Coordinates of N, CA and C in Angstrom, one line a residue:
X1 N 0.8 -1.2 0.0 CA 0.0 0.0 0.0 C 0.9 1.3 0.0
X2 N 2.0 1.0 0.5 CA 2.9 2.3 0.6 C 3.6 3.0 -1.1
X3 N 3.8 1.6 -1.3 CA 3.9 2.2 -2.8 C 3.0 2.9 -3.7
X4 N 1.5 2.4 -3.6 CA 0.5 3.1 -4.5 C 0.7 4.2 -4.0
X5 N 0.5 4.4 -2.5 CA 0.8 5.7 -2.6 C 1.7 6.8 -3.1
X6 N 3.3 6.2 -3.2 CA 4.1 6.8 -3.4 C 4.0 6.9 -4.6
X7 N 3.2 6.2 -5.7 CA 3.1 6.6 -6.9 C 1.5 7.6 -7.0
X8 N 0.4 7.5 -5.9 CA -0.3 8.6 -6.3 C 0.1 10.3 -6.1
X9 N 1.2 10.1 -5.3 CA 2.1 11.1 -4.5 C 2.8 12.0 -6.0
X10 N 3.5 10.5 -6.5 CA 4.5 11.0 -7.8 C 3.3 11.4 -9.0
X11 N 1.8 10.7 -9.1 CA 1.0 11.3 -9.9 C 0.8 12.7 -10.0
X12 N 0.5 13.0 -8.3 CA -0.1 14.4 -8.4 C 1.3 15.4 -8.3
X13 N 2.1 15.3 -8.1 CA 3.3 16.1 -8.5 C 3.6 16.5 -9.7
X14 N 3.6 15.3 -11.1 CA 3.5 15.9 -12.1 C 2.3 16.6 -13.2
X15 N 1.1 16.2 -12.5 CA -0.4 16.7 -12.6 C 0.5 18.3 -12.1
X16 N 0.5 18.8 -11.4 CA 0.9 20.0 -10.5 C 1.8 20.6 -11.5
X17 N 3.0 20.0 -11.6 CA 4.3 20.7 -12.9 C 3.3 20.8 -14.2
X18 N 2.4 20.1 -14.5 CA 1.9 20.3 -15.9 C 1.2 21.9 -16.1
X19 N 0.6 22.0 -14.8 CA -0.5 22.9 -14.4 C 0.1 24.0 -14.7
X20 N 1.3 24.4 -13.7 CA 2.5 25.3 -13.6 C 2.7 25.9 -14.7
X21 N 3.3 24.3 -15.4 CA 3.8 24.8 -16.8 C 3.1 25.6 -18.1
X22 N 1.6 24.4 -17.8 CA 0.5 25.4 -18.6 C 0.3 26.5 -19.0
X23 N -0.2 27.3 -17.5 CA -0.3 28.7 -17.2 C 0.9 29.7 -17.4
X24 N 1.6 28.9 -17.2 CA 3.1 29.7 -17.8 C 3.2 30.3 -19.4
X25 N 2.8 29.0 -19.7 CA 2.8 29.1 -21.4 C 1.7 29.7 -21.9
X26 N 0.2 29.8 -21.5 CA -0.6 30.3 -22.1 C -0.7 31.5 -21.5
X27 N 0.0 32.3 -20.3 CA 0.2 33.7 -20.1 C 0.9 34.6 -21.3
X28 N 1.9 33.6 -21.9 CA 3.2 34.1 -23.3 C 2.4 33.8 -24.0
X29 N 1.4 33.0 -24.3 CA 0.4 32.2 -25.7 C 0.1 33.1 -26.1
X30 N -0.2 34.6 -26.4 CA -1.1 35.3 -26.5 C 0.0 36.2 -27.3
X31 N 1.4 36.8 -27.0 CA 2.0 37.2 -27.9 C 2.8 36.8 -28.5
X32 N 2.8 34.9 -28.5 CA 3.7 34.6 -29.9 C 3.1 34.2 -30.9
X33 N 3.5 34.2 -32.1 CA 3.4 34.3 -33.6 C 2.8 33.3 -33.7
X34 N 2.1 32.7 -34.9 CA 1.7 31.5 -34.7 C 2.5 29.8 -35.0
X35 N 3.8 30.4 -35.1 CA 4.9 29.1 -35.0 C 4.8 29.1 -33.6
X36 N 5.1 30.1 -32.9 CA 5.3 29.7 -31.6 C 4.6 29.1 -30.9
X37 N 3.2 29.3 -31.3 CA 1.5 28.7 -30.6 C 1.5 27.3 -31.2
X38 N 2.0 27.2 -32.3 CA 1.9 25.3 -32.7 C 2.8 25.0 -31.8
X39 N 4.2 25.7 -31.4 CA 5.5 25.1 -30.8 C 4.3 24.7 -28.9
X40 N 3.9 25.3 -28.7 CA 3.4 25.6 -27.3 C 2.4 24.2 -27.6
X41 N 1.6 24.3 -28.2 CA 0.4 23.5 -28.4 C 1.0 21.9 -28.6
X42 N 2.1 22.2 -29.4 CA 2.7 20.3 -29.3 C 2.9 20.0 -28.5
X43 N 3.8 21.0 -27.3 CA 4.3 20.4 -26.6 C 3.1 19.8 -25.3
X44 N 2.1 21.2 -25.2 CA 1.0 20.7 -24.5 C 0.5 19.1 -24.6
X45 N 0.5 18.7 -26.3 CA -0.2 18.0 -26.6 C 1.4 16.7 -25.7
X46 N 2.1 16.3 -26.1 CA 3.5 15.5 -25.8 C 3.1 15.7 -24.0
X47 N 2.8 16.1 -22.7 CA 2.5 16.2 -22.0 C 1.6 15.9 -21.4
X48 N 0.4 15.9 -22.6 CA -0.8 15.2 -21.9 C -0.2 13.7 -22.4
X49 N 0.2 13.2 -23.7 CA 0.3 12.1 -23.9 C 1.3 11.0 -22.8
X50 N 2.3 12.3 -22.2 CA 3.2 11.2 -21.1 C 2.7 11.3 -20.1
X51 N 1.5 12.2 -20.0 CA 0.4 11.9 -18.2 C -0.2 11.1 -18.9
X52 N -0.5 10.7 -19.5 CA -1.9 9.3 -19.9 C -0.7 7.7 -19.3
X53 N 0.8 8.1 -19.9 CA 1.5 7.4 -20.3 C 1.8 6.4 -18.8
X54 N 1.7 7.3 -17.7 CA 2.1 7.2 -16.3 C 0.8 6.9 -15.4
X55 N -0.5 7.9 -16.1 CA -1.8 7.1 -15.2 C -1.7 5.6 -15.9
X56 N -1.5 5.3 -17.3 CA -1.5 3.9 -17.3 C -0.5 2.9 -16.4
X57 N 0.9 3.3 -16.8 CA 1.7 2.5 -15.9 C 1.3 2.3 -14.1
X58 N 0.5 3.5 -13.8 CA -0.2 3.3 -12.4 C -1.0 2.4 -12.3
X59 N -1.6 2.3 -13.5 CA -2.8 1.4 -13.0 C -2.5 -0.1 -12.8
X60 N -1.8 -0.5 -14.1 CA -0.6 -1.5 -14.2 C 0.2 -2.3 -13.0
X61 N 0.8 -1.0 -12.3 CA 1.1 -1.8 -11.3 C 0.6 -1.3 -10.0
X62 N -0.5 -0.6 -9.8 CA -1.6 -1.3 -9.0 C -2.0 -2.5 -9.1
X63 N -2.3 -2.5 -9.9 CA -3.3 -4.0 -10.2 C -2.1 -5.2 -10.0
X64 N -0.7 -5.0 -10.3 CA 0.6 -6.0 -10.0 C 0.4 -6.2 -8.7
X65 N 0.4 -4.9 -7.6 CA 0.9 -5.1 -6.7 C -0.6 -5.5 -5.8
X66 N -1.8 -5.5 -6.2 CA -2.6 -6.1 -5.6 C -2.8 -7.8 -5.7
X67 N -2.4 -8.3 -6.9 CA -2.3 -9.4 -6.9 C -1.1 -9.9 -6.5
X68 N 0.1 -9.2 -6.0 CA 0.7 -10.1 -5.3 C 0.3 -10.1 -4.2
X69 N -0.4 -9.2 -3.2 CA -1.2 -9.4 -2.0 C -2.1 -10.3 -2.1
X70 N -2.7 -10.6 -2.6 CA -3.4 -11.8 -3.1 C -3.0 -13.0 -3.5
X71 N -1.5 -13.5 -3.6 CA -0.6 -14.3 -3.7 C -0.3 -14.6 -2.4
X72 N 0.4 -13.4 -1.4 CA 0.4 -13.4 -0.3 C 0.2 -14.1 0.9
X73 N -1.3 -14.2 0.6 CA -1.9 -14.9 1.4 C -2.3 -16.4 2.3
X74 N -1.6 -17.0 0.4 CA -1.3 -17.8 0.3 C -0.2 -18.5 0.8
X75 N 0.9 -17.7 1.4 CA 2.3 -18.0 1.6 C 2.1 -18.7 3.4
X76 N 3.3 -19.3 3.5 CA 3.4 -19.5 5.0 C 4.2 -17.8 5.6
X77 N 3.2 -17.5 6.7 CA 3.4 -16.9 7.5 C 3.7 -17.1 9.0
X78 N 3.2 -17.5 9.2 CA 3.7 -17.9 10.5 C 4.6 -19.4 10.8
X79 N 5.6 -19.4 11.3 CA 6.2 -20.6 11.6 C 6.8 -20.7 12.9
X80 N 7.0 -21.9 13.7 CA 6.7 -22.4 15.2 C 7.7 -23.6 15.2
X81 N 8.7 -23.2 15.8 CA 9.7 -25.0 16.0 C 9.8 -25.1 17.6
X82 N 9.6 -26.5 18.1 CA 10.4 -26.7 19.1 C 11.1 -28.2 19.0
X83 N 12.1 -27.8 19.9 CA 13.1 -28.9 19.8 C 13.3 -29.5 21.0
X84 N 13.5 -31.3 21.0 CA 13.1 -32.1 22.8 C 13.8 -33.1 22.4
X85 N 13.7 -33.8 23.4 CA 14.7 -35.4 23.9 C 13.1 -35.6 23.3
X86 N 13.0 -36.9 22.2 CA 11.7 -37.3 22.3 C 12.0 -38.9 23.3
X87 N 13.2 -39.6 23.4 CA 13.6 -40.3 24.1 C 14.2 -40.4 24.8
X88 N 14.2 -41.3 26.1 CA 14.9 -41.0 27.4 C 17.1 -41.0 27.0
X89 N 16.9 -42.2 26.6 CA 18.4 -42.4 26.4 C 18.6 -41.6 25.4
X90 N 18.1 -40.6 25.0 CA 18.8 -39.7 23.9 C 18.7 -38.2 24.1
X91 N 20.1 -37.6 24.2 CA 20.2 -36.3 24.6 C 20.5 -35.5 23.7
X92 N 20.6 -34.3 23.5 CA 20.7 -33.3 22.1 C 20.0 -33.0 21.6
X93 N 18.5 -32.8 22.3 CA 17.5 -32.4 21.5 C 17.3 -32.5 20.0
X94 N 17.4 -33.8 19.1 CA 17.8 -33.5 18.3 C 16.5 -34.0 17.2
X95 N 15.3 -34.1 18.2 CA 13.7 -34.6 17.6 C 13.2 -33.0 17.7
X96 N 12.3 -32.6 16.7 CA 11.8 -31.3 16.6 C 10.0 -31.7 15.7
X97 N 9.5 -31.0 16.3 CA 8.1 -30.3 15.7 C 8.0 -29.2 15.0
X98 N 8.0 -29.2 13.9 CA 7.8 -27.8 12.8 C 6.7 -27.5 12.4
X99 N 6.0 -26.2 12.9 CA 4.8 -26.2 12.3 C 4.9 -24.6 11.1
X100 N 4.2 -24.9 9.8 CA 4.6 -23.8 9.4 C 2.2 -23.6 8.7
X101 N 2.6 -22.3 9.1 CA 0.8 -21.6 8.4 C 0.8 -20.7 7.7
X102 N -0.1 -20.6 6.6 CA -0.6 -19.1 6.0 C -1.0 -18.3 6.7
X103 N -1.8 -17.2 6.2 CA -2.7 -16.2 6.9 C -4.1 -16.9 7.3
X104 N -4.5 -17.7 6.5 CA -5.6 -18.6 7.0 C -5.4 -19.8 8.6
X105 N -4.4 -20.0 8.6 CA -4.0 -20.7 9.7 C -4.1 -22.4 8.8
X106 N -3.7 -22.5 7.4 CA -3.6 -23.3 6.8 C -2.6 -23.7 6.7
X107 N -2.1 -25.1 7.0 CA -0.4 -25.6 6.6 C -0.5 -27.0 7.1
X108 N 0.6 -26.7 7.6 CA 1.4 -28.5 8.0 C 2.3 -28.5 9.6
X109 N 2.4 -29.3 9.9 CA 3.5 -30.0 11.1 C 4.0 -31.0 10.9
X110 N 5.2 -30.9 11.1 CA 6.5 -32.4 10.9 C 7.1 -31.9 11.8
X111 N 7.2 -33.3 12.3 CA 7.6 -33.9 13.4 C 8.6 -35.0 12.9
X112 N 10.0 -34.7 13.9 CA 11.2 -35.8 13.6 C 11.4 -36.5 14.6
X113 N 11.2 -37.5 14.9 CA 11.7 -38.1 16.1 C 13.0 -38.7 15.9
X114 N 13.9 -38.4 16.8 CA 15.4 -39.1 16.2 C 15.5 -40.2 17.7
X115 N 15.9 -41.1 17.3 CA 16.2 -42.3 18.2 C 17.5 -42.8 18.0
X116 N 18.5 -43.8 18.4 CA 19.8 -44.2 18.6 C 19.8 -44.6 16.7
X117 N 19.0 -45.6 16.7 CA 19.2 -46.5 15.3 C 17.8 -46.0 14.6
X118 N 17.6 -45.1 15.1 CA 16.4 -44.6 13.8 C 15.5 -43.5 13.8
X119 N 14.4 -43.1 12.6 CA 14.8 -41.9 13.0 C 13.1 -41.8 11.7
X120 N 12.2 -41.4 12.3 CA 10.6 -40.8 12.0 C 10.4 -39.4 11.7
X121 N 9.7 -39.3 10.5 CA 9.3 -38.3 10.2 C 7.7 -38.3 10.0
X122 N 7.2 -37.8 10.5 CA 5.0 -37.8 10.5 C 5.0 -36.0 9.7
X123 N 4.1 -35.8 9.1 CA 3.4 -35.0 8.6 C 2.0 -34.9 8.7
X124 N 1.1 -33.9 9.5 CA 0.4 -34.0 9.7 C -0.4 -32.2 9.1
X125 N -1.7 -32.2 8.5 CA -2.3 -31.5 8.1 C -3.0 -30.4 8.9
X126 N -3.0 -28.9 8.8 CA -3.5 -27.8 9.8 C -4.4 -27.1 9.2
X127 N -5.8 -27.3 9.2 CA -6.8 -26.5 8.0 C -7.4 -25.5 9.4
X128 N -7.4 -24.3 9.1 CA -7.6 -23.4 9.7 C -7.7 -23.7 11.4
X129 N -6.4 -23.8 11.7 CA -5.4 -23.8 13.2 C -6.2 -25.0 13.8
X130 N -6.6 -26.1 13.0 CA -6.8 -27.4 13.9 C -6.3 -28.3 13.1
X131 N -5.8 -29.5 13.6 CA -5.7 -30.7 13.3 C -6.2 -31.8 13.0
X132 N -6.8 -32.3 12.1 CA -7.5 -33.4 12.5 C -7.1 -35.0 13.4
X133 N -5.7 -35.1 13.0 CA -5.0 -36.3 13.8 C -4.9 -35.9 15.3
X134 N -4.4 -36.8 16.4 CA -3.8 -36.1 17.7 C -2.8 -36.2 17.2
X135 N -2.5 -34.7 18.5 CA -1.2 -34.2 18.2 C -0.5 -34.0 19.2
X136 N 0.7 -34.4 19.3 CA 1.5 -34.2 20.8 C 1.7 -32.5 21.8
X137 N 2.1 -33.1 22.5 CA 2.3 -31.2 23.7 C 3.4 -30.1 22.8
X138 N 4.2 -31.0 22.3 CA 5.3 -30.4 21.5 C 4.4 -29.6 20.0
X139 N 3.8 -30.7 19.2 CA 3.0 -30.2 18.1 C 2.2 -28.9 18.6
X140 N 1.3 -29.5 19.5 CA 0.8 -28.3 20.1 C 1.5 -27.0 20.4
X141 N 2.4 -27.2 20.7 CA 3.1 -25.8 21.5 C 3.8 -25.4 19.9
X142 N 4.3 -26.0 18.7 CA 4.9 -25.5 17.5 C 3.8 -24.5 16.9
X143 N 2.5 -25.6 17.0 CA 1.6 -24.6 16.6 C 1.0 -23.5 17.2
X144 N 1.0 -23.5 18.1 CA 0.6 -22.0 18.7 C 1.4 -21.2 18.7
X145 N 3.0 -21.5 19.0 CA 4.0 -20.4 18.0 C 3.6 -19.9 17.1
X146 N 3.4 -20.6 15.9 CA 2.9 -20.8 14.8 C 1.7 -19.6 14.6
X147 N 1.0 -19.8 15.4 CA -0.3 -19.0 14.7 C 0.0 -17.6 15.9
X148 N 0.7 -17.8 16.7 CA 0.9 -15.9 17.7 C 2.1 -15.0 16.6
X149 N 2.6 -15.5 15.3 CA 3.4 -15.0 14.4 C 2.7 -14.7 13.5
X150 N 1.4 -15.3 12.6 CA 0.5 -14.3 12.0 C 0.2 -13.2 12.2
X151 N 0.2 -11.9 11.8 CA -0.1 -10.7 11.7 C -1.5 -10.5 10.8

């Protein structure tokens, strides 16, 4: 949003110099010859053509930069890890729960369990900030990271 603005900002600035310039010229319009009134009048004309030139490119990427907001939405935003001994004889925290969500509170959790000789990965589905499978204390707690990081 900061951009559109900064381009309706940059719109009306050169809307403003055109104005300026106008009045400038059609104050002299009056005692030059009539070469000089075609010379005036083109250039008016070349001026309106490169404000048309720039409300288009506005509109253009308005419309860009709304559909990437609209892409947006779709992205993972929020993401939530914790890391634990999921087993007693194993130290280094080295089993983790990842939960990652959209703006919808739509995503995923994986979960690694690492053990001496082996080693689980689960994927589990998050349609708007619930689960349908059970989900451990750890999942739980990735996901509510998870969703206190959406804005």
């Amino acid at each position: 949003m900061l951009v559109v603005l900064g381009f309706s900002i940059f719109n009306i600035v050169i809307i403003i110099s055109m104005f300026i310039f106008i009045k400038r010229s059609f104050s002299e319009f009056a005692s030059f010859n009539p070469a000089g009134r075609t010379l005036i009048q083109n250039r008016i004309k070349e001026l309106e053509d490169r404000l048309m030139a720039v409300e288009n490119n506005y509109k253009v990427l308005a419309s860009d930069i709304e559909k990437a907001f609209v892409k947006l939405r779709h992205t993972f935003q929020g993401a939530g890890i914790v890391r634990y001994d999921a087993f007693d004889n194993i130290s280094g925290m080295y089993s983790f729960s990842f939960a990652l969500l959209d703006e919808s509170k739509n995503g995923i959790i994986i979960t690694s369990l690492m053990g001496r000789d082996f080693a689980r990965v689960y994927a589990k589905e998050v349609a708007n900030g619930n689960v349908n499978l059970e989900i451990s204390p750890e999942e739980r707690k990735a996901l509510e990271i998870a969703i206190s990081k959406i804005s």
